[in-house]
Amino acid sequence: MIKAVIFDLDGVLVTTDDLHFEAWKKLGAEIGIHNFTKEDNVRQRGIGRMESLEILLEKTDTVYSEEEKIALAEKKNNYYKASLESLSQKDVLPGALEFLAFLKEHSYPTALGSASKNAPLILEKTGLFDKIDAIACGLDVTRSKPDPQVFLVAADKLGVAYENCLVVEDSDAGIEAAKKGGMYALAVGAVKNNPDADFSADDLSTLDYSILNAD
Ligand code: BG6
Ligand code: MG
């Protein structure tokens, strides 16, 4: 029985997944990687910053030291943060505000379960901060999705049993993490056909809310 909903952020609530892509592409071009594609970027979804960097670096033979990698990831984050400056409520994805309002009206607690360390900033800028009951993000965890840690922290913050949580995700790593955590999984967007998800939707605007009544 579903009693609470945990949302991924980038690509589920906010359009920031494209901004991540642009920032990685820009960094890639600077280090001679000119063939970084949207498909490569889909694999970066849901996973942490350093793990995402490794996916970019698969496209070069250059070997970077740990220190250099940290500097590269920081550079990408600076590009990404610059692109977040103009972020506002207009960047909230279709159906997200309506679904959050429905959940509040029907007394379902809500949480964020995002790998991003920029999550609090993004929630503030888009006006979502006060619409979500608890936040678990990259600042709270040591292990990246597909490890379930961020969702378990989110459920613990809400005080809801894992088996009663529904996770909304747009990444394969996130769906895997939700299932490993013993939770229900709703796949949206690019991964809507993920066979491990319990439910799917193109986006939150086309979601059939009756999934909340699943056993
Ligand atoms: C996830 C994104 O939400 O956050 C990933 O899907 C990203 O692509 C990860 O790498 C970490 O984000 P940040 O903002 O801490 O670099
Ligand atoms: Mg995502």
Tab-separated table of C-alpha atoms and ligand atoms in Angstrom:
chain	number	residue	atom	x	y	z
A	1	MET	CA	0.000	0.000	0.000
A	2	ILE	CA	1.349	3.408	-0.971
A	3	LYS	CA	1.451	5.929	1.873
A	4	ALA	CA	4.147	8.384	0.721
A	5	VAL	CA	5.796	9.547	-2.520
A	6	ILE	CA	9.523	10.183	-3.043
A	7	PHE	CA	10.495	12.239	-6.090
A	8	ASP	CA	13.713	12.320	-8.016
A	9	LEU	CA	14.484	15.930	-8.996
A	10	ASP	CA	16.313	16.355	-12.323
A	11	GLY	CA	14.007	15.225	-15.134
A	12	VAL	CA	11.077	14.402	-12.835
A	13	LEU	CA	10.171	17.692	-11.133
A	14	VAL	CA	12.441	20.131	-12.984
A	15	THR	CA	13.899	20.413	-16.514
A	16	THR	CA	17.479	20.575	-15.186
A	17	ASP	CA	18.479	17.292	-16.879
A	18	ASP	CA	19.111	19.274	-20.098
A	19	LEU	CA	21.283	21.770	-18.211
A	20	HIS	CA	23.412	18.897	-16.845
A	21	PHE	CA	23.815	17.658	-20.432
A	22	GLU	CA	24.890	21.082	-21.740
A	23	ALA	CA	27.419	21.534	-18.910
A	24	TRP	CA	28.995	18.100	-19.487
A	25	LYS	CA	29.104	18.766	-23.238
A	26	LYS	CA	30.873	22.077	-22.659
A	27	LEU	CA	33.444	20.485	-20.367
A	28	GLY	CA	33.908	17.635	-22.838
A	29	ALA	CA	34.603	20.005	-25.729
A	30	GLU	CA	37.285	21.702	-23.651
A	31	ILE	CA	39.143	18.444	-23.151
A	32	GLY	CA	38.801	17.286	-26.756
A	33	ILE	CA	35.619	15.213	-26.450
A	34	HIS	CA	33.325	16.299	-29.289
A	35	ASN	CA	31.139	13.199	-29.578
A	36	PHE	CA	29.314	13.279	-26.235
A	37	THR	CA	25.697	12.449	-27.049
A	38	LYS	CA	22.255	12.561	-25.450
A	39	GLU	CA	22.453	8.751	-25.184
A	40	ASP	CA	25.641	9.043	-23.117
A	41	ASN	CA	23.875	11.623	-20.983
A	42	VAL	CA	20.888	9.326	-20.326
A	43	ARG	CA	23.369	6.958	-18.638
A	44	GLN	CA	24.479	9.812	-16.360
A	45	ARG	CA	20.962	10.302	-15.030
A	46	GLY	CA	20.472	9.571	-11.388
A	47	ILE	CA	24.106	8.921	-10.606
A	48	GLY	CA	26.491	11.184	-8.690
A	49	ARG	CA	28.740	13.877	-10.126
A	50	MET	CA	32.003	11.898	-10.018
A	51	GLU	CA	30.363	8.783	-11.477
A	52	SER	CA	28.866	10.969	-14.236
A	53	LEU	CA	32.340	12.317	-15.014
A	54	GLU	CA	33.571	8.745	-15.571
A	55	ILE	CA	30.924	8.307	-18.279
A	56	LEU	CA	32.215	11.414	-20.072
A	57	LEU	CA	35.823	10.230	-19.728
A	58	GLU	CA	34.978	6.896	-21.407
A	59	LYS	CA	35.194	8.987	-24.596
A	60	THR	CA	38.890	9.869	-24.214
A	61	ASP	CA	42.129	7.929	-23.904
A	62	THR	CA	43.639	10.599	-21.671
A	63	VAL	CA	44.212	9.343	-18.138
A	64	TYR	CA	43.411	11.848	-15.403
A	65	SER	CA	44.589	11.721	-11.797
A	66	GLU	CA	42.062	11.819	-8.947
A	67	GLU	CA	42.948	15.472	-8.334
A	68	GLU	CA	42.431	16.355	-11.975
A	69	LYS	CA	39.101	14.549	-11.970
A	70	ILE	CA	37.943	16.525	-8.953
A	71	ALA	CA	38.926	19.747	-10.732
A	72	LEU	CA	37.055	18.669	-13.888
A	73	ALA	CA	33.906	17.835	-11.917
A	74	GLU	CA	34.109	21.194	-10.173
A	75	LYS	CA	34.452	22.974	-13.492
A	76	LYS	CA	31.363	21.204	-14.818
A	77	ASN	CA	29.490	22.119	-11.654
A	78	ASN	CA	30.417	25.777	-12.132
A	79	TYR	CA	29.029	25.721	-15.689
A	80	TYR	CA	25.919	23.960	-14.396
A	81	LYS	CA	25.415	26.428	-11.559
A	82	ALA	CA	25.790	29.388	-13.916
A	83	SER	CA	22.983	27.900	-16.021
A	84	LEU	CA	20.804	27.551	-12.897
A	85	GLU	CA	20.834	31.307	-12.336
A	86	SER	CA	17.816	31.906	-14.567
A	87	LEU	CA	15.906	28.908	-13.172
A	88	SER	CA	12.364	29.688	-11.972
A	89	GLN	CA	8.894	28.196	-11.592
A	90	LYS	CA	8.616	28.066	-15.413
A	91	ASP	CA	11.149	25.211	-15.340
A	92	VAL	CA	8.954	22.914	-13.245
A	93	LEU	CA	7.940	19.977	-15.465
A	94	PRO	CA	4.321	19.475	-16.656
A	95	GLY	CA	2.021	17.974	-14.043
A	96	ALA	CA	4.483	18.203	-11.130
A	97	LEU	CA	2.715	21.020	-9.251
A	98	GLU	CA	-0.690	19.421	-9.819
A	99	PHE	CA	0.493	16.008	-8.535
A	100	LEU	CA	2.118	17.590	-5.454
A	101	ALA	CA	-1.101	19.507	-4.745
A	102	PHE	CA	-3.154	16.314	-5.114
A	103	LEU	CA	-0.854	14.463	-2.704
A	104	LYS	CA	-1.083	17.244	-0.130
A	105	GLU	CA	-4.860	17.372	-0.425
A	106	HIS	CA	-5.040	13.607	0.151
A	107	SER	CA	-2.513	13.622	3.042
A	108	TYR	CA	0.316	11.693	1.361
A	109	PRO	CA	3.671	12.879	2.758
A	110	THR	CA	6.213	13.747	0.049
A	111	ALA	CA	10.018	13.745	-0.076
A	112	LEU	CA	12.840	14.417	-2.476
A	113	GLY	CA	15.348	11.626	-3.210
A	114	SER	CA	17.973	13.156	-5.494
A	115	ALA	CA	21.671	12.506	-6.125
A	116	SER	CA	22.216	16.223	-6.668
A	117	LYS	CA	24.121	18.375	-4.209
A	118	ASN	CA	22.436	21.351	-5.874
A	119	ALA	CA	18.960	20.100	-4.940
A	120	PRO	CA	18.200	22.654	-2.161
A	121	LEU	CA	19.182	25.555	-4.459
A	122	ILE	CA	17.046	24.193	-7.313
A	123	LEU	CA	14.036	23.675	-5.040
A	124	GLU	CA	14.340	27.258	-3.766
A	125	LYS	CA	14.625	28.767	-7.232
A	126	THR	CA	11.653	26.851	-8.623
A	127	GLY	CA	9.396	27.496	-5.629
A	128	LEU	CA	9.177	23.772	-4.809
A	129	PHE	CA	10.998	23.902	-1.463
A	130	ASP	CA	7.878	24.529	0.626
A	131	LYS	CA	5.771	22.061	-1.336
A	132	ILE	CA	7.804	18.978	-0.267
A	133	ASP	CA	7.876	17.622	3.301
A	134	ALA	CA	11.432	16.209	3.479
A	135	ILE	CA	14.597	16.434	1.433
A	136	ALA	CA	17.232	13.737	0.911
A	137	CYS	CA	19.903	14.681	-1.620
A	138	GLY	CA	23.550	14.285	-2.594
A	139	LEU	CA	24.515	16.090	0.614
A	140	ASP	CA	22.944	13.299	2.744
A	141	VAL	CA	24.449	10.205	1.144
A	142	THR	CA	27.708	8.379	0.587
A	143	ARG	CA	26.460	5.943	-2.053
A	144	SER	CA	25.055	6.794	-5.477
A	145	LYS	CA	21.959	5.226	-7.119
A	146	PRO	CA	21.477	2.323	-7.943
A	147	ASP	CA	22.221	2.015	-4.225
A	148	PRO	CA	18.909	2.759	-2.455
A	149	GLN	CA	20.514	4.928	0.265
A	150	VAL	CA	19.016	8.272	-0.804
A	151	PHE	CA	15.486	6.820	-0.902
A	152	LEU	CA	15.914	5.084	2.465
A	153	VAL	CA	17.069	8.381	4.000
A	154	ALA	CA	14.035	10.109	2.455
A	155	ALA	CA	11.629	7.489	3.852
A	156	ASP	CA	13.307	7.657	7.274
A	157	LYS	CA	12.929	11.449	7.296
A	158	LEU	CA	9.215	11.000	6.594
A	159	GLY	CA	8.917	8.164	9.123
A	160	VAL	CA	7.213	5.923	6.544
A	161	ALA	CA	8.081	2.214	6.040
A	162	TYR	CA	10.052	1.545	2.844
A	163	GLU	CA	7.422	-0.857	1.521
A	164	ASN	CA	4.861	1.956	1.654
A	165	CYS	CA	6.845	4.399	-0.470
A	166	LEU	CA	6.419	5.126	-4.172
A	167	VAL	CA	9.521	6.464	-5.958
A	168	VAL	CA	9.132	8.576	-9.117
A	169	GLU	CA	12.179	8.301	-11.380
A	170	ASP	CA	13.470	9.129	-14.867
A	171	SER	CA	16.635	7.005	-14.646
A	172	ASP	CA	17.341	3.281	-14.802
A	173	ALA	CA	19.714	3.638	-11.836
A	174	GLY	CA	16.874	5.231	-9.848
A	175	ILE	CA	14.358	2.493	-10.698
A	176	GLU	CA	16.911	-0.127	-9.639
A	177	ALA	CA	17.550	1.774	-6.405
A	178	ALA	CA	13.835	2.003	-5.599
A	179	LYS	CA	13.314	-1.731	-6.116
A	180	LYS	CA	16.435	-2.591	-4.088
A	181	GLY	CA	14.969	-0.444	-1.327
A	182	GLY	CA	11.743	-2.484	-1.379
A	183	MET	CA	9.693	0.424	-2.721
A	184	TYR	CA	7.197	0.869	-5.539
A	185	ALA	CA	8.664	2.513	-8.651
A	186	LEU	CA	7.014	4.809	-11.191
A	187	ALA	CA	9.116	5.290	-14.344
A	188	VAL	CA	8.640	8.508	-16.324
A	189	GLY	CA	10.119	10.037	-19.457
A	190	ALA	CA	13.078	8.373	-21.162
A	191	VAL	CA	12.904	5.237	-18.979
A	192	LYS	CA	9.131	4.791	-18.997
A	193	ASN	CA	9.563	1.334	-20.557
A	194	ASN	CA	11.876	0.083	-17.814
A	195	PRO	CA	10.505	-3.448	-17.168
A	196	ASP	CA	11.363	-3.330	-13.447
A	197	ALA	CA	9.071	-0.369	-12.723
A	198	ASP	CA	5.647	-1.038	-11.224
A	199	PHE	CA	4.016	1.873	-13.071
A	200	SER	CA	4.878	4.178	-15.944
A	201	ALA	CA	3.836	7.503	-17.460
A	202	ASP	CA	5.127	9.841	-20.178
A	203	ASP	CA	5.274	12.558	-17.541
A	204	LEU	CA	3.368	13.628	-14.439
A	205	SER	CA	0.727	15.466	-16.489
A	206	THR	CA	-0.525	12.178	-17.957
A	207	LEU	CA	-0.228	10.158	-14.755
A	208	ASP	CA	-3.252	8.123	-13.681
A	209	TYR	CA	-3.472	8.960	-9.958
A	210	SER	CA	-5.339	5.696	-9.294
A	211	ILE	CA	-1.924	3.951	-9.139
A	212	LEU	CA	-1.835	5.263	-5.567
A	213	ASN	CA	-4.487	2.678	-4.702
A	214	ALA	CA	-2.261	-0.279	-5.676
A	215	ASP	CA	-1.939	-3.118	-3.124
B	1	BG6	C1	21.169	13.687	-10.580
B	1	BG6	C2	21.338	13.801	-12.074
B	1	BG6	O1	19.907	14.136	-10.204
B	1	BG6	O2	22.167	14.450	-9.912
B	1	BG6	C3	22.739	13.365	-12.465
B	1	BG6	O3	20.387	12.978	-12.725
B	1	BG6	C4	23.768	14.207	-11.710
B	1	BG6	O4	22.912	13.470	-13.845
B	1	BG6	C5	23.513	14.068	-10.199
B	1	BG6	O5	25.081	13.764	-12.009
B	1	BG6	C6	24.467	14.913	-9.345
B	1	BG6	O6	24.127	16.260	-9.468
B	1	BG6	P1	25.005	17.472	-8.938
B	1	BG6	O7	24.083	18.663	-9.106
B	1	BG6	O8	25.336	17.220	-7.495
B	1	BG6	O9	26.216	17.544	-9.789
B	2	MG	MG	16.547	12.271	-12.719
